[in-house]
Amino acid sequence: MTGGYLKGRMRREDIITAAIEVYREAGYNGSSLREVAKRAGITHAGLLYYFPTKEALLAAVLERRDAEDTEREKLDIAPGIDLLRHLIALAEYNVAHRGIVEVYARLAAEAVAPGHPAHEYFIRHYRIARESALATFRTLAANGELRPGVDPEAAAVAFIAMEDGLQVQWLTTPDEIDLVGSLRFYLQSLLTVPLG
Amino acid sequence: MTGGYLKGRMRREDIITAAIEVYREAGYNGSSLREVAKRAGITHAGLLYYFPTKEALLAAVLERRDAEDTEREKLDIAPGIDLLRHLIALAEYNVAHRGIVEVYARLAAEAVAPGHPAHEYFIRHYRIARESALATFRTLAANGELRPGVDPEAAAVAFIAMEDGLQVQWLTTPDEIDLVGSLRFYLQSLLTVPLG
DNA sequence: CCTACCGATCGGTAGG
DNA sequence: CCTACCGATCGGTAGG
């Protein structure tokens, strides 16, 4: 009988979902276990039965994100122009789900401080993102699809920066910024072939 | 005799300086009036004599930033390639003063929420930054210094995004990111003439 | 500007 | 999972 365990696992997921919602509104530092617990329908002491500290809950939130990312990568798109198209599709998804963008933009800004509990996570996150972008730009260069003079290393850093920066501007003034259009335009400017 | 007033003004400046320091470490939401007051050498009730609420202190911090920006603009650089060079010099200054970058990156992320006390400030801030960049890219285009196919409007949004995004990546992993180099490389890729 | 205080809220623990 | 509690900290006020 795994019934009890199953229920516990589901409860944990509910708490994580509630936490993401609260982080989105208040950031991690500004959030409280009591608010997260209330939205999950338990007391804050009950929450601490599942996640022994505030940090443990944050770790679980970031773990879920990694799990989702891993799942998406199961699509197993090869580096190259198709991956760029996939990233644009992902940006479209994000625009329709403002919440997740807000959570990670706020967390990333909080976590620049070396002591922050998510600091190491974001160091790793950026490293992986840059490496993935680098592989793609190198492939494009090899295929003659990268505009001459565009250095793959520099483009990788710049592309991640562009994604992050557009998100903050878009979150601040959603009506004035076309996130997907801007991203597409930027990527197209690096290429010799149409993104489509 | 303006002695009393002068002393008051100086005390206010000391408090604002202390506030910037604390915001840098903890963000605005994560900061406390007691911590700011301690660094300014007074009690938190004393601070509230100068700034009646936590929000009033934030407003003063943002006002100082505007004042500094206005002073820099007194240099009165015309839109165009010289302004781009000036922005690169500004980025160099920022890299040497990590604190101010951290304050505004964190504040910008917190302030994406419509209810945040600095939300309107950042809406205005981004609008002004974009307009300034747009004027420059239009001038460059008119002079044939902008690479063909680069749309000034799109480039303005993208350039501000690039600045913001590079800052967060650089703050997270200062040793892995060459902020000024990346920015210079990006700008050069938009031009037909050397930035120098 | 300070002392002294207020009510509210925080993360975490005890003990069941 | 809850009730009940802890010490710490918060923004703000009174009253001088």
CSV table of C-alpha atoms (C1' of nucleotides) in Angstrom, one decimal:
chain,number,residue,atom,x,y,z
A,1,MET,CA,0.0,0.0,0.0
A,2,THR,CA,1.6,3.3,-1.2
A,3,GLY,CA,-1.5,5.3,-0.6
A,4,GLY,CA,-0.1,7.2,2.3
A,5,TYR,CA,3.1,8.0,0.4
A,6,LEU,CA,1.2,9.0,-2.7
A,7,LYS,CA,-0.9,11.4,-0.7
A,8,GLY,CA,2.2,12.9,0.8
A,9,ARG,CA,3.8,13.3,-2.6
A,10,MET,CA,0.7,15.0,-3.8
A,11,ARG,CA,0.6,17.3,-0.8
A,12,ARG,CA,4.3,18.2,-1.5
A,13,GLU,CA,3.4,19.1,-5.1
A,14,ASP,CA,0.6,21.3,-3.9
A,15,ILE,CA,2.9,23.1,-1.5
A,16,ILE,CA,5.5,23.7,-4.2
A,17,THR,CA,2.8,25.1,-6.6
A,18,ALA,CA,1.6,27.4,-3.9
A,19,ALA,CA,5.2,28.5,-3.2
A,20,ILE,CA,5.8,29.4,-6.8
A,21,GLU,CA,2.7,31.6,-6.7
A,22,VAL,CA,3.8,33.4,-3.6
A,23,TYR,CA,7.4,33.8,-4.8
A,24,ARG,CA,6.0,35.4,-8.0
A,25,GLU,CA,4.2,38.0,-5.9
A,26,ALA,CA,6.7,38.7,-3.2
A,27,GLY,CA,10.0,37.1,-4.2
A,28,TYR,CA,11.6,34.5,-2.0
A,29,ASN,CA,12.9,36.9,0.7
A,30,GLY,CA,9.5,38.6,0.8
A,31,SER,CA,7.5,35.4,1.1
A,32,SER,CA,6.3,33.8,4.3
A,33,LEU,CA,5.8,30.1,5.1
A,34,ARG,CA,2.4,31.1,6.5
A,35,GLU,CA,1.2,32.5,3.2
A,36,VAL,CA,2.4,29.5,1.2
A,37,ALA,CA,0.8,27.2,3.8
A,38,LYS,CA,-2.5,29.0,3.7
A,39,ARG,CA,-2.8,28.6,-0.1
A,40,ALA,CA,-1.9,24.9,0.2
A,41,GLY,CA,-4.7,24.6,2.8
A,42,ILE,CA,-2.6,23.8,5.8
A,43,THR,CA,-0.9,25.6,8.7
A,44,HIS,CA,2.7,26.8,8.5
A,45,ALA,CA,3.7,24.2,11.1
A,46,GLY,CA,2.1,21.6,8.8
A,47,LEU,CA,4.2,22.9,5.9
A,48,LEU,CA,7.3,22.5,8.0
A,49,TYR,CA,6.5,18.8,8.4
A,50,TYR,CA,7.0,18.4,4.6
A,51,PHE,CA,9.8,21.0,4.2
A,52,PRO,CA,11.8,21.4,7.3
A,53,THR,CA,13.1,25.0,6.5
A,54,LYS,CA,12.2,27.9,4.3
A,55,GLU,CA,15.3,27.0,2.2
A,56,ALA,CA,14.3,23.4,1.7
A,57,LEU,CA,11.1,24.7,0.1
A,58,LEU,CA,13.0,26.9,-2.2
A,59,ALA,CA,15.2,24.0,-3.2
A,60,ALA,CA,12.1,22.0,-4.1
A,61,VAL,CA,10.8,24.8,-6.2
A,62,LEU,CA,14.1,24.9,-8.2
A,63,GLU,CA,14.2,21.2,-8.5
A,64,ARG,CA,10.8,21.2,-10.1
A,65,ARG,CA,12.0,23.7,-12.6
A,66,ASP,CA,14.9,21.5,-13.5
A,67,ALA,CA,12.7,18.5,-13.8
A,68,GLU,CA,10.4,20.4,-16.2
A,69,ASP,CA,13.4,21.6,-18.2
A,70,THR,CA,14.8,18.1,-18.4
A,71,GLU,CA,11.4,16.9,-19.7
A,72,ARG,CA,11.4,19.5,-22.4
A,73,GLU,CA,14.9,18.5,-23.5
A,74,LYS,CA,13.6,15.0,-23.9
A,75,LEU,CA,12.2,16.4,-27.2
A,76,ASP,CA,15.9,16.2,-28.0
A,77,ILE,CA,16.3,18.9,-30.5
A,78,ALA,CA,19.7,19.1,-32.1
A,79,PRO,CA,21.7,22.3,-31.8
A,80,GLY,CA,21.1,24.6,-34.7
A,81,ILE,CA,18.3,26.6,-36.2
A,82,ASP,CA,15.6,24.2,-35.0
A,83,LEU,CA,16.7,24.8,-31.5
A,84,LEU,CA,16.4,28.5,-32.0
A,85,ARG,CA,12.8,28.0,-33.3
A,86,HIS,CA,12.2,25.9,-30.2
A,87,LEU,CA,13.4,28.7,-27.9
A,88,ILE,CA,11.1,31.1,-29.6
A,89,ALA,CA,8.2,28.8,-29.1
A,90,LEU,CA,9.3,28.6,-25.4
A,91,ALA,CA,9.2,32.4,-25.2
A,92,GLU,CA,5.7,32.3,-26.6
A,93,TYR,CA,4.7,29.9,-23.9
A,94,ASN,CA,6.3,32.1,-21.3
A,95,VAL,CA,4.4,35.2,-22.5
A,96,ALA,CA,1.2,33.2,-22.0
A,97,HIS,CA,2.4,32.2,-18.5
A,98,ARG,CA,3.6,35.5,-17.0
A,99,GLY,CA,3.9,33.9,-13.6
A,100,ILE,CA,6.8,31.6,-14.2
A,101,VAL,CA,8.7,34.4,-15.9
A,102,GLU,CA,8.1,36.7,-12.9
A,103,VAL,CA,9.3,34.0,-10.4
A,104,TYR,CA,12.6,33.4,-12.1
A,105,ALA,CA,13.4,37.0,-13.0
A,106,ARG,CA,12.9,37.9,-9.3
A,107,LEU,CA,14.8,34.9,-8.0
A,108,ALA,CA,17.7,35.5,-10.4
A,109,ALA,CA,18.0,39.1,-9.2
A,110,GLU,CA,17.8,38.2,-5.5
A,111,ALA,CA,20.3,35.3,-6.0
A,112,VAL,CA,23.1,37.4,-7.4
A,113,ALA,CA,24.3,37.8,-3.8
A,114,PRO,CA,26.8,35.0,-3.0
A,115,GLY,CA,25.1,34.2,0.3
A,116,HIS,CA,21.6,33.6,-1.2
A,117,PRO,CA,20.3,30.0,-1.0
A,118,ALA,CA,19.7,30.0,-4.8
A,119,HIS,CA,23.0,31.5,-5.8
A,120,GLU,CA,24.7,28.2,-6.7
A,121,TYR,CA,21.6,27.2,-8.6
A,122,PHE,CA,21.7,30.2,-10.8
A,123,ILE,CA,25.5,30.0,-11.5
A,124,ARG,CA,24.8,26.4,-12.8
A,125,HIS,CA,21.7,27.5,-14.6
A,126,TYR,CA,23.5,30.3,-16.5
A,127,ARG,CA,26.4,28.0,-17.3
A,128,ILE,CA,24.2,25.4,-18.8
A,129,ALA,CA,22.2,27.9,-20.7
A,130,ARG,CA,25.3,29.5,-22.2
A,131,GLU,CA,26.8,26.1,-23.2
A,132,SER,CA,23.6,25.1,-24.9
A,133,ALA,CA,23.5,28.4,-26.8
A,134,LEU,CA,27.2,28.1,-27.7
A,135,ALA,CA,26.7,24.6,-29.2
A,136,THR,CA,23.9,26.0,-31.3
A,137,PHE,CA,25.8,29.0,-32.6
A,138,ARG,CA,28.8,26.8,-33.4
A,139,THR,CA,26.6,24.5,-35.4
A,140,LEU,CA,25.1,27.4,-37.2
A,141,ALA,CA,28.6,28.8,-38.0
A,142,ALA,CA,29.7,25.4,-39.3
A,143,ASN,CA,26.7,25.4,-41.6
A,144,GLY,CA,27.3,28.9,-42.9
A,145,GLU,CA,24.1,30.0,-41.3
A,146,LEU,CA,25.7,32.5,-38.9
A,147,ARG,CA,26.3,36.0,-40.2
A,148,PRO,CA,30.0,36.6,-40.8
A,149,GLY,CA,31.7,38.3,-37.9
A,150,VAL,CA,29.4,36.9,-35.2
A,151,ASP,CA,31.5,35.1,-32.6
A,152,PRO,CA,29.7,32.1,-31.2
A,153,GLU,CA,31.0,32.6,-27.7
A,154,ALA,CA,30.0,36.3,-27.6
A,155,ALA,CA,26.7,35.5,-29.2
A,156,ALA,CA,25.9,32.8,-26.5
A,157,VAL,CA,26.4,35.3,-23.6
A,158,ALA,CA,24.6,38.0,-25.5
A,159,PHE,CA,21.6,35.8,-26.3
A,160,ILE,CA,21.0,34.8,-22.7
A,161,ALA,CA,21.4,38.4,-21.7
A,162,MET,CA,18.8,39.4,-24.3
A,163,GLU,CA,16.3,36.9,-23.1
A,164,ASP,CA,16.7,38.0,-19.4
A,165,GLY,CA,16.6,41.7,-20.2
A,166,LEU,CA,13.6,41.5,-22.5
A,167,GLN,CA,11.8,39.7,-19.7
A,168,VAL,CA,12.3,42.4,-17.2
A,169,GLN,CA,11.2,45.1,-19.6
A,170,TRP,CA,8.2,43.1,-20.7
A,171,LEU,CA,7.2,42.4,-17.1
A,172,THR,CA,7.4,46.1,-16.3
A,173,THR,CA,5.4,47.3,-19.3
A,174,PRO,CA,3.8,44.4,-21.0
A,175,ASP,CA,1.8,46.6,-23.4
A,176,GLU,CA,4.9,48.4,-24.7
A,177,ILE,CA,7.2,45.4,-25.3
A,178,ASP,CA,6.7,42.6,-27.8
A,179,LEU,CA,8.9,40.0,-26.2
A,180,VAL,CA,8.6,37.3,-28.8
A,181,GLY,CA,8.9,39.7,-31.7
A,182,SER,CA,12.0,41.4,-30.2
A,183,LEU,CA,13.7,38.1,-29.6
A,184,ARG,CA,12.9,36.8,-33.1
A,185,PHE,CA,14.2,40.0,-34.6
A,186,TYR,CA,17.4,39.8,-32.6
A,187,LEU,CA,18.1,36.2,-33.5
A,188,GLN,CA,17.3,36.8,-37.2
A,189,SER,CA,19.9,39.6,-37.2
A,190,LEU,CA,22.5,37.0,-36.3
A,191,LEU,CA,21.6,34.6,-39.2
A,192,THR,CA,22.1,34.4,-42.9
A,193,VAL,CA,19.0,32.2,-43.3
A,194,PRO,CA,15.4,33.0,-42.5
A,195,LEU,CA,14.1,31.8,-39.1
A,196,GLY,CA,10.7,31.5,-40.7
B,1,MET,CA,21.8,81.0,9.5
B,2,THR,CA,21.2,77.9,7.4
B,3,GLY,CA,23.5,75.8,9.6
B,4,GLY,CA,20.7,73.8,11.0
B,5,TYR,CA,19.2,73.2,7.6
B,6,LEU,CA,22.6,72.3,6.2
B,7,LYS,CA,23.2,69.7,8.9
B,8,GLY,CA,19.7,68.3,8.2
B,9,ARG,CA,20.4,68.1,4.5
B,10,MET,CA,23.7,66.3,5.1
B,11,ARG,CA,22.0,63.9,7.5
B,12,ARG,CA,19.5,63.1,4.9
B,13,GLU,CA,22.2,62.4,2.4
B,14,ASP,CA,24.0,60.1,4.8
B,15,ILE,CA,20.7,58.1,5.3
B,16,ILE,CA,20.2,57.8,1.6
B,17,THR,CA,23.7,56.5,1.1
B,18,ALA,CA,23.2,54.0,3.9
B,19,ALA,CA,19.9,52.9,2.3
B,20,ILE,CA,21.5,52.3,-1.1
B,21,GLU,CA,24.0,50.1,0.7
B,22,VAL,CA,21.3,48.1,2.5
B,23,TYR,CA,19.1,47.8,-0.6
B,24,ARG,CA,22.1,46.4,-2.4
B,25,GLU,CA,22.5,43.6,0.1
B,26,ALA,CA,18.9,42.8,0.9
B,27,GLY,CA,16.7,44.5,-1.8
B,28,TYR,CA,14.1,47.0,-0.8
B,29,ASN,CA,11.5,44.5,0.5
B,30,GLY,CA,14.2,42.7,2.4
B,31,SER,CA,15.7,45.8,4.0
B,32,SER,CA,14.8,47.3,7.4
B,33,LEU,CA,14.7,50.9,8.6
B,34,ARG,CA,16.6,49.8,11.7
B,35,GLU,CA,19.5,48.5,9.6
B,36,VAL,CA,19.6,51.6,7.5
B,37,ALA,CA,19.5,53.8,10.6
B,38,LYS,CA,22.2,51.9,12.3
B,39,ARG,CA,24.6,52.5,9.4
B,40,ALA,CA,23.7,56.2,9.4
B,41,GLY,CA,24.4,56.3,13.1
B,42,ILE,CA,20.9,57.0,14.4
B,43,THR,CA,17.9,55.0,15.7
B,44,HIS,CA,15.2,53.9,13.4
B,45,ALA,CA,12.8,56.3,15.0
B,46,GLY,CA,15.3,59.0,14.2
B,47,LEU,CA,15.3,58.0,10.6
B,48,LEU,CA,11.6,58.3,10.5
B,49,TYR,CA,12.0,62.0,11.6
B,50,TYR,CA,13.7,62.6,8.2
B,51,PHE,CA,11.8,60.1,6.1
B,52,PRO,CA,8.3,59.5,7.5
B,53,THR,CA,7.8,56.1,5.9
B,54,LYS,CA,9.9,53.3,4.3
B,55,GLU,CA,8.5,54.3,0.9
B,56,ALA,CA,9.6,57.9,1.4
B,57,LEU,CA,13.1,56.7,1.8
B,58,LEU,CA,12.9,54.6,-1.4
B,59,ALA,CA,11.6,57.6,-3.2
B,60,ALA,CA,14.6,59.7,-2.0
B,61,VAL,CA,17.0,56.9,-3.2
B,62,LEU,CA,15.5,57.0,-6.7
B,63,GLU,CA,15.5,60.8,-6.7
B,64,ARG,CA,19.2,60.8,-6.1
B,65,ARG,CA,19.7,58.4,-9.0
B,66,ASP,CA,17.7,60.7,-11.3
B,67,ALA,CA,19.8,63.7,-10.1
B,68,GLU,CA,23.0,61.9,-10.9
B,69,ASP,CA,21.7,60.9,-14.3
B,70,THR,CA,20.7,64.4,-15.0
B,71,GLU,CA,24.1,65.7,-14.0
B,72,ARG,CA,25.8,63.2,-16.4
B,73,GLU,CA,23.5,64.3,-19.2
B,74,LYS,CA,24.8,67.8,-18.6
B,75,LEU,CA,27.8,66.6,-20.6
B,76,ASP,CA,25.2,67.0,-23.3
B,77,ILE,CA,26.4,64.4,-25.7
B,78,ALA,CA,24.6,64.4,-29.0
B,79,PRO,CA,22.8,61.2,-30.1
B,80,GLY,CA,25.1,59.1,-32.3
B,81,ILE,CA,28.3,57.2,-32.0
B,82,ASP,CA,29.7,59.4,-29.3
B,83,LEU,CA,26.8,58.6,-27.1
B,84,LEU,CA,27.4,54.9,-27.6
B,85,ARG,CA,31.0,55.4,-26.5
B,86,HIS,CA,29.7,57.3,-23.5
B,87,LEU,CA,27.5,54.4,-22.6
B,88,ILE,CA,30.4,52.1,-22.8
B,89,ALA,CA,32.4,54.3,-20.5
B,90,LEU,CA,29.4,54.3,-18.2
B,91,ALA,CA,29.4,50.5,-18.2
B,92,GLU,CA,33.1,50.6,-17.3
B,93,TYR,CA,32.3,52.9,-14.4
B,94,ASN,CA,29.5,50.5,-13.3
B,95,VAL,CA,31.8,47.4,-13.3
B,96,ALA,CA,34.1,49.3,-11.0
B,97,HIS,CA,31.1,50.1,-8.7
B,98,ARG,CA,29.2,46.8,-8.4
B,99,GLY,CA,27.0,48.2,-5.7
B,100,ILE,CA,25.0,50.5,-7.8
B,101,VAL,CA,24.4,47.9,-10.4
B,102,GLU,CA,23.2,45.5,-7.8
B,103,VAL,CA,20.8,48.0,-6.3
B,104,TYR,CA,19.1,48.8,-9.5
B,105,ALA,CA,19.0,45.2,-10.9
B,106,ARG,CA,17.3,44.1,-7.7
B,107,LEU,CA,15.0,47.0,-7.5
B,108,ALA,CA,14.0,46.6,-11.2
B,109,ALA,CA,13.1,43.0,-10.6
B,110,GLU,CA,11.1,43.7,-7.5
B,111,ALA,CA,9.3,46.6,-9.1
B,112,VAL,CA,7.8,44.6,-12.0
B,113,ALA,CA,4.8,44.1,-9.8
B,114,PRO,CA,2.2,46.9,-10.4
B,115,GLY,CA,1.7,47.5,-6.7
B,116,HIS,CA,5.4,48.0,-5.9
B,117,PRO,CA,6.3,51.6,-4.7
B,118,ALA,CA,9.0,51.9,-7.4
B,119,HIS,CA,6.9,50.5,-10.3
B,120,GLU,CA,6.0,53.8,-11.8
B,121,TYR,CA,9.6,54.9,-11.5
B,122,PHE,CA,10.8,52.0,-13.6
B,123,ILE,CA,8.1,52.4,-16.2
B,124,ARG,CA,9.3,56.0,-16.7
B,125,HIS,CA,13.0,54.9,-16.5
B,126,TYR,CA,12.7,52.4,-19.2
B,127,ARG,CA,10.7,54.7,-21.4
B,128,ILE,CA,13.3,57.4,-21.2
B,129,ALA,CA,16.2,54.9,-21.8
B,130,ARG,CA,14.5,53.5,-24.9
B,131,GLU,CA,13.8,57.0,-26.3
B,132,SER,CA,17.3,58.0,-25.8
B,133,ALA,CA,18.6,54.9,-27.5
B,134,LEU,CA,16.1,55.3,-30.3
B,135,ALA,CA,17.3,58.9,-31.0
B,136,THR,CA,20.8,57.6,-31.2
B,137,PHE,CA,20.0,54.7,-33.6
B,138,ARG,CA,18.0,57.0,-35.8
B,139,THR,CA,20.9,59.4,-36.0
B,140,LEU,CA,23.3,56.5,-36.9
B,141,ALA,CA,20.9,55.3,-39.5
B,142,ALA,CA,20.7,58.7,-41.1
B,143,ASN,CA,24.5,58.8,-41.2
B,144,GLY,CA,24.8,55.4,-42.8
B,145,GLU,CA,26.5,54.2,-39.7
B,146,LEU,CA,23.9,51.6,-38.8
B,147,ARG,CA,24.1,48.2,-40.4
B,148,PRO,CA,21.5,47.7,-43.1
B,149,GLY,CA,18.4,45.8,-41.9
B,150,VAL,CA,18.8,47.1,-38.3
B,151,ASP,CA,15.5,48.7,-37.3
B,152,PRO,CA,16.1,51.6,-34.9
B,153,GLU,CA,13.0,50.9,-32.8
B,154,ALA,CA,13.8,47.2,-32.4
B,155,ALA,CA,17.5,48.0,-31.7
B,156,ALA,CA,16.5,50.5,-28.9
B,157,VAL,CA,14.5,47.9,-27.0
B,158,ALA,CA,17.1,45.2,-27.6
B,159,PHE,CA,20.0,47.4,-26.5
B,160,ILE,CA,18.4,48.2,-23.1
B,161,ALA,CA,17.5,44.5,-22.7
B,162,MET,CA,21.1,43.6,-23.4
B,163,GLU,CA,22.4,46.0,-20.8
B,164,ASP,CA,20.1,44.7,-18.1
B,165,GLY,CA,20.6,41.1,-19.0
B,166,LEU,CA,24.4,41.3,-19.0
B,167,GLN,CA,24.3,43.0,-15.6
B,168,VAL,CA,22.5,40.0,-14.0
B,169,GLN,CA,24.8,37.5,-15.6
B,170,TRP,CA,27.8,39.5,-14.6
B,171,LEU,CA,26.6,40.0,-11.0
B,172,THR,CA,26.0,36.3,-10.7
B,173,THR,CA,29.3,35.2,-12.1
B,174,PRO,CA,31.6,38.2,-12.4
B,175,ASP,CA,34.6,36.1,-13.3
B,176,GLU,CA,32.9,34.4,-16.3
B,177,ILE,CA,31.3,37.5,-17.9
B,178,ASP,CA,33.1,40.4,-19.5
B,179,LEU,CA,30.3,43.0,-19.2
B,180,VAL,CA,32.0,45.8,-21.1
B,181,GLY,CA,33.5,43.6,-23.8
B,182,SER,CA,30.2,41.9,-24.4
B,183,LEU,CA,28.4,45.2,-24.6
B,184,ARG,CA,31.0,46.7,-27.0
B,185,PHE,CA,30.9,43.6,-29.2
B,186,TYR,CA,27.1,43.8,-29.4
B,187,LEU,CA,27.0,47.4,-30.3
B,188,GLN,CA,29.8,47.0,-32.8
B,189,SER,CA,27.7,44.3,-34.5
B,190,LEU,CA,25.0,46.9,-35.2
B,191,LEU,CA,27.4,49.4,-36.8
B,192,THR,CA,29.2,49.9,-40.1
B,193,VAL,CA,31.9,52.0,-38.5
B,194,PRO,CA,34.4,51.1,-35.8
B,195,LEU,CA,33.4,52.0,-32.2
B,196,GLY,CA,37.1,52.4,-31.5
C,1,DC,C1',16.6,63.4,17.1
C,2,DC,C1',15.8,59.7,21.4
C,3,DT,C1',13.2,56.3,24.6
C,4,DA,C1',9.6,53.5,25.0
C,5,DC,C1',6.1,51.3,23.2
C,6,DC,C1',2.4,49.1,19.9
C,7,DG,C1',0.4,45.3,17.1
C,8,DA,C1',1.7,42.3,13.5
C,9,DT,C1',4.5,39.0,11.5
C,10,DC,C1',8.4,36.1,11.0
C,11,DG,C1',10.9,31.1,11.0
C,12,DG,C1',11.2,27.4,13.8
C,13,DT,C1',10.3,24.0,17.8
C,14,DA,C1',7.7,21.1,21.3
C,15,DG,C1',4.7,17.7,21.9
C,16,DG,C1',1.4,15.2,20.5
D,1,DC,C1',-0.5,17.1,10.2
D,2,DC,C1',-2.3,20.6,14.4
D,3,DT,C1',-2.2,23.7,18.7
D,4,DA,C1',0.5,26.4,21.2
D,5,DC,C1',4.3,28.6,21.9
D,6,DC,C1',9.2,30.9,21.5
D,7,DG,C1',12.4,34.9,20.6
D,8,DA,C1',13.4,38.1,17.0
D,9,DT,C1',12.2,41.6,14.0
D,10,DC,C1',9.2,44.6,11.5
D,11,DG,C1',7.1,49.6,10.4
D,12,DG,C1',5.2,53.1,12.7
D,13,DT,C1',3.6,56.2,16.8
D,14,DA,C1',3.5,59.0,21.2
D,15,DG,C1',5.6,62.2,23.6
D,16,DG,C1',9.1,64.7,24.6
